[in-house]
Amino acid sequence: SFKPYSLNSPGTSTQAAFVSAQNTALPDILTLDPDQWTDIAREAKLIPEQAQVRSFQVQVCNAILMRKGDCVVISATGSGKSLTWTLPLAARKQG
């Protein structure tokens, strides 16, 4: 039966949500220009055909591809923050 994740306490074994002994780090790749990001987003049907990705989305997506560190995006509701983590996945063939 399923035992839900719990914090460590004396006398119980440690449980982990995900454990992998294999190194799965992806190499960084070159940045893409706004037109390339727009094409990827349209092809994945993440944006309508007439729309384009915004400049902050391009900046964040390129930072993710370059693997420069963590990113924090503060923007209004509905401005497209979710694209900043879905577009890099669509740009890489292996996700």
mmCIF file with all atom_site columns, C-alpha atoms in Angstrom:
data_model
loop_
_atom_site.group_PDB
_atom_site.id
_atom_site.type_symbol
_atom_site.label_atom_id
_atom_site.label_alt_id
_atom_site.label_comp_id
_atom_site.label_asym_id
_atom_site.label_entity_id
_atom_site.label_seq_id
_atom_site.pdbx_PDB_ins_code
_atom_site.Cartn_x
_atom_site.Cartn_y
_atom_site.Cartn_z
_atom_site.occupancy
_atom_site.B_iso_or_equiv
_atom_site.pdbx_formal_charge
_atom_site.auth_seq_id
_atom_site.auth_comp_id
_atom_site.auth_asym_id
_atom_site.auth_atom_id
_atom_site.pdbx_PDB_model_num
ATOM 1  C CA . SER A 1 1  ? 0.000  0.000  0.000   1.00 0.00 ? 1  SER A CA 1
ATOM 2  C CA . PHE A 1 2  ? 1.023  3.606  -0.547  1.00 0.00 ? 2  PHE A CA 1
ATOM 3  C CA . LYS A 1 3  ? 2.701  5.332  2.373   1.00 0.00 ? 3  LYS A CA 1
ATOM 4  C CA . PRO A 1 4  ? 2.596  9.126  2.026   1.00 0.00 ? 4  PRO A CA 1
ATOM 5  C CA . TYR A 1 5  ? 5.744  11.177 2.274   1.00 0.00 ? 5  TYR A CA 1
ATOM 6  C CA . SER A 1 6  ? 6.564  12.158 5.825   1.00 0.00 ? 6  SER A CA 1
ATOM 7  C CA . LEU A 1 7  ? 9.262  14.137 7.592   1.00 0.00 ? 7  LEU A CA 1
ATOM 8  C CA . ASN A 1 8  ? 12.034 12.253 9.357   1.00 0.00 ? 8  ASN A CA 1
ATOM 9  C CA . SER A 1 9  ? 11.309 11.258 12.902  1.00 0.00 ? 9  SER A CA 1
ATOM 10 C CA . PRO A 1 10 ? 13.269 9.017  15.269  1.00 0.00 ? 10 PRO A CA 1
ATOM 11 C CA . GLY A 1 11 ? 12.817 5.344  14.498  1.00 0.00 ? 11 GLY A CA 1
ATOM 12 C CA . THR A 1 12 ? 11.440 5.723  10.957  1.00 0.00 ? 12 THR A CA 1
ATOM 13 C CA . SER A 1 13 ? 13.197 5.318  7.661   1.00 0.00 ? 13 SER A CA 1
ATOM 14 C CA . THR A 1 14 ? 13.750 8.259  5.327   1.00 0.00 ? 14 THR A CA 1
ATOM 15 C CA . GLN A 1 15 ? 11.518 8.441  2.271   1.00 0.00 ? 15 GLN A CA 1
ATOM 16 C CA . ALA A 1 16 ? 12.337 10.422 -0.858  1.00 0.00 ? 16 ALA A CA 1
ATOM 17 C CA . ALA A 1 17 ? 10.072 11.659 -3.609  1.00 0.00 ? 17 ALA A CA 1
ATOM 18 C CA . PHE A 1 18 ? 12.687 10.963 -6.289  1.00 0.00 ? 18 PHE A CA 1
ATOM 19 C CA . VAL A 1 19 ? 16.099 9.308  -6.163  1.00 0.00 ? 19 VAL A CA 1
ATOM 20 C CA . SER A 1 20 ? 18.356 8.728  -9.145  1.00 0.00 ? 20 SER A CA 1
ATOM 21 C CA . ALA A 1 21 ? 21.891 7.389  -9.083  1.00 0.00 ? 21 ALA A CA 1
ATOM 22 C CA . GLN A 1 22 ? 22.346 8.340  -12.730 1.00 0.00 ? 22 GLN A CA 1
ATOM 23 C CA . ASN A 1 23 ? 23.629 11.811 -13.598 1.00 0.00 ? 23 ASN A CA 1
ATOM 24 C CA . THR A 1 24 ? 20.922 13.294 -15.810 1.00 0.00 ? 24 THR A CA 1
ATOM 25 C CA . ALA A 1 25 ? 22.304 16.815 -16.198 1.00 0.00 ? 25 ALA A CA 1
ATOM 26 C CA . LEU A 1 26 ? 21.710 18.254 -19.643 1.00 0.00 ? 26 LEU A CA 1
ATOM 27 C CA . PRO A 1 27 ? 24.445 20.293 -21.296 1.00 0.00 ? 27 PRO A CA 1
ATOM 28 C CA . ASP A 1 28 ? 23.783 23.968 -21.840 1.00 0.00 ? 28 ASP A CA 1
ATOM 29 C CA . ILE A 1 29 ? 22.938 25.011 -25.382 1.00 0.00 ? 29 ILE A CA 1
ATOM 30 C CA . LEU A 1 30 ? 23.114 28.245 -27.309 1.00 0.00 ? 30 LEU A CA 1
ATOM 31 C CA . THR A 1 31 ? 20.494 30.929 -26.833 1.00 0.00 ? 31 THR A CA 1
ATOM 32 C CA . LEU A 1 32 ? 17.661 31.397 -29.277 1.00 0.00 ? 32 LEU A CA 1
ATOM 33 C CA . ASP A 1 33 ? 16.348 34.644 -30.749 1.00 0.00 ? 33 ASP A CA 1
ATOM 34 C CA . PRO A 1 34 ? 12.741 35.846 -30.240 1.00 0.00 ? 34 PRO A CA 1
ATOM 35 C CA . ASP A 1 35 ? 11.632 34.573 -33.654 1.00 0.00 ? 35 ASP A CA 1
ATOM 36 C CA . GLN A 1 36 ? 12.932 31.090 -32.892 1.00 0.00 ? 36 GLN A CA 1
ATOM 37 C CA . TRP A 1 37 ? 11.132 31.075 -29.515 1.00 0.00 ? 37 TRP A CA 1
ATOM 38 C CA . THR A 1 38 ? 7.936  32.229 -31.208 1.00 0.00 ? 38 THR A CA 1
ATOM 39 C CA . ASP A 1 39 ? 8.219  29.423 -33.778 1.00 0.00 ? 39 ASP A CA 1
ATOM 40 C CA . ILE A 1 40 ? 8.725  26.832 -31.025 1.00 0.00 ? 40 ILE A CA 1
ATOM 41 C CA . ALA A 1 41 ? 5.752  28.169 -29.052 1.00 0.00 ? 41 ALA A CA 1
ATOM 42 C CA . ARG A 1 42 ? 3.497  28.168 -32.113 1.00 0.00 ? 42 ARG A CA 1
ATOM 43 C CA . GLU A 1 43 ? 4.600  24.683 -33.167 1.00 0.00 ? 43 GLU A CA 1
ATOM 44 C CA . ALA A 1 44 ? 3.856  23.356 -29.665 1.00 0.00 ? 44 ALA A CA 1
ATOM 45 C CA . LYS A 1 45 ? 0.513  25.207 -29.776 1.00 0.00 ? 45 LYS A CA 1
ATOM 46 C CA . LEU A 1 46 ? 1.390  27.139 -26.612 1.00 0.00 ? 46 LEU A CA 1
ATOM 47 C CA . ILE A 1 47 ? 0.430  30.475 -28.180 1.00 0.00 ? 47 ILE A CA 1
ATOM 48 C CA . PRO A 1 48 ? -1.998 31.440 -30.964 1.00 0.00 ? 48 PRO A CA 1
ATOM 49 C CA . GLU A 1 49 ? -0.645 31.806 -34.496 1.00 0.00 ? 49 GLU A CA 1
ATOM 50 C CA . GLN A 1 50 ? -0.868 35.613 -34.435 1.00 0.00 ? 50 GLN A CA 1
ATOM 51 C CA . ALA A 1 51 ? 0.877  35.974 -31.036 1.00 0.00 ? 51 ALA A CA 1
ATOM 52 C CA . GLN A 1 52 ? 4.574  36.381 -30.286 1.00 0.00 ? 52 GLN A CA 1
ATOM 53 C CA . VAL A 1 53 ? 6.597  35.618 -27.182 1.00 0.00 ? 53 VAL A CA 1
ATOM 54 C CA . ARG A 1 54 ? 7.403  38.600 -24.970 1.00 0.00 ? 54 ARG A CA 1
ATOM 55 C CA . SER A 1 55 ? 10.899 39.918 -24.321 1.00 0.00 ? 55 SER A CA 1
ATOM 56 C CA . PHE A 1 56 ? 10.945 38.814 -20.660 1.00 0.00 ? 56 PHE A CA 1
ATOM 57 C CA . GLN A 1 57 ? 9.986  35.294 -21.768 1.00 0.00 ? 57 GLN A CA 1
ATOM 58 C CA . VAL A 1 58 ? 12.902 35.207 -24.207 1.00 0.00 ? 58 VAL A CA 1
ATOM 59 C CA . GLN A 1 59 ? 15.316 36.441 -21.526 1.00 0.00 ? 59 GLN A CA 1
ATOM 60 C CA . VAL A 1 60 ? 14.196 33.863 -18.980 1.00 0.00 ? 60 VAL A CA 1
ATOM 61 C CA . CYS A 1 61 ? 14.117 30.985 -21.468 1.00 0.00 ? 61 CYS A CA 1
ATOM 62 C CA . ASN A 1 62 ? 17.623 31.807 -22.693 1.00 0.00 ? 62 ASN A CA 1
ATOM 63 C CA . ALA A 1 63 ? 18.890 31.978 -19.102 1.00 0.00 ? 63 ALA A CA 1
ATOM 64 C CA . ILE A 1 64 ? 17.406 28.528 -18.494 1.00 0.00 ? 64 ILE A CA 1
ATOM 65 C CA . LEU A 1 65 ? 19.004 27.092 -21.632 1.00 0.00 ? 65 LEU A CA 1
ATOM 66 C CA . MET A 1 66 ? 22.379 28.544 -20.651 1.00 0.00 ? 66 MET A CA 1
ATOM 67 C CA . ARG A 1 67 ? 21.972 26.977 -17.196 1.00 0.00 ? 67 ARG A CA 1
ATOM 68 C CA . LYS A 1 68 ? 23.254 30.121 -15.486 1.00 0.00 ? 68 LYS A CA 1
ATOM 69 C CA . GLY A 1 69 ? 21.311 29.600 -12.258 1.00 0.00 ? 69 GLY A CA 1
ATOM 70 C CA . ASP A 1 70 ? 17.890 30.165 -10.803 1.00 0.00 ? 70 ASP A CA 1
ATOM 71 C CA . CYS A 1 71 ? 15.414 32.673 -12.211 1.00 0.00 ? 71 CYS A CA 1
ATOM 72 C CA . VAL A 1 72 ? 12.668 34.601 -10.474 1.00 0.00 ? 72 VAL A CA 1
ATOM 73 C CA . VAL A 1 73 ? 9.929  36.122 -12.610 1.00 0.00 ? 73 VAL A CA 1
ATOM 74 C CA . ILE A 1 74 ? 7.546  38.650 -11.119 1.00 0.00 ? 74 ILE A CA 1
ATOM 75 C CA . SER A 1 75 ? 4.821  39.634 -13.520 1.00 0.00 ? 75 SER A CA 1
ATOM 76 C CA . ALA A 1 76 ? 1.090  40.186 -13.648 1.00 0.00 ? 76 ALA A CA 1
ATOM 77 C CA . THR A 1 77 ? -1.396 37.339 -13.687 1.00 0.00 ? 77 THR A CA 1
ATOM 78 C CA . GLY A 1 78 ? -1.982 36.168 -17.239 1.00 0.00 ? 78 GLY A CA 1
ATOM 79 C CA . SER A 1 79 ? 1.225  37.694 -18.636 1.00 0.00 ? 79 SER A CA 1
ATOM 80 C CA . GLY A 1 80 ? 2.729  34.357 -19.676 1.00 0.00 ? 80 GLY A CA 1
ATOM 81 C CA . LYS A 1 81 ? 5.010  33.311 -16.826 1.00 0.00 ? 81 LYS A CA 1
ATOM 82 C CA . SER A 1 82 ? 4.168  29.640 -17.421 1.00 0.00 ? 82 SER A CA 1
ATOM 83 C CA . LEU A 1 83 ? 5.740  29.819 -20.876 1.00 0.00 ? 83 LEU A CA 1
ATOM 84 C CA . THR A 1 84 ? 9.106  30.494 -19.229 1.00 0.00 ? 84 THR A CA 1
ATOM 85 C CA . TRP A 1 85 ? 9.292  26.914 -17.982 1.00 0.00 ? 85 TRP A CA 1
ATOM 86 C CA . THR A 1 86 ? 7.399  25.169 -20.782 1.00 0.00 ? 86 THR A CA 1
ATOM 87 C CA . LEU A 1 87 ? 9.248  26.719 -23.728 1.00 0.00 ? 87 LEU A CA 1
ATOM 88 C CA . PRO A 1 88 ? 12.727 25.477 -22.711 1.00 0.00 ? 88 PRO A CA 1
ATOM 89 C CA . LEU A 1 89 ? 11.277 21.973 -22.468 1.00 0.00 ? 89 LEU A CA 1
ATOM 90 C CA . ALA A 1 90 ? 9.853  22.291 -25.970 1.00 0.00 ? 90 ALA A CA 1
ATOM 91 C CA . ALA A 1 91 ? 13.195 23.625 -27.275 1.00 0.00 ? 91 ALA A CA 1
ATOM 92 C CA . ARG A 1 92 ? 15.086 20.525 -26.175 1.00 0.00 ? 92 ARG A CA 1
ATOM 93 C CA . LYS A 1 93 ? 14.352 17.317 -28.047 1.00 0.00 ? 93 LYS A CA 1
ATOM 94 C CA . GLN A 1 94 ? 14.788 15.213 -24.910 1.00 0.00 ? 94 GLN A CA 1
ATOM 95 C CA . GLY A 1 95 ? 12.768 17.604 -22.746 1.00 0.00 ? 95 GLY A CA 1
#
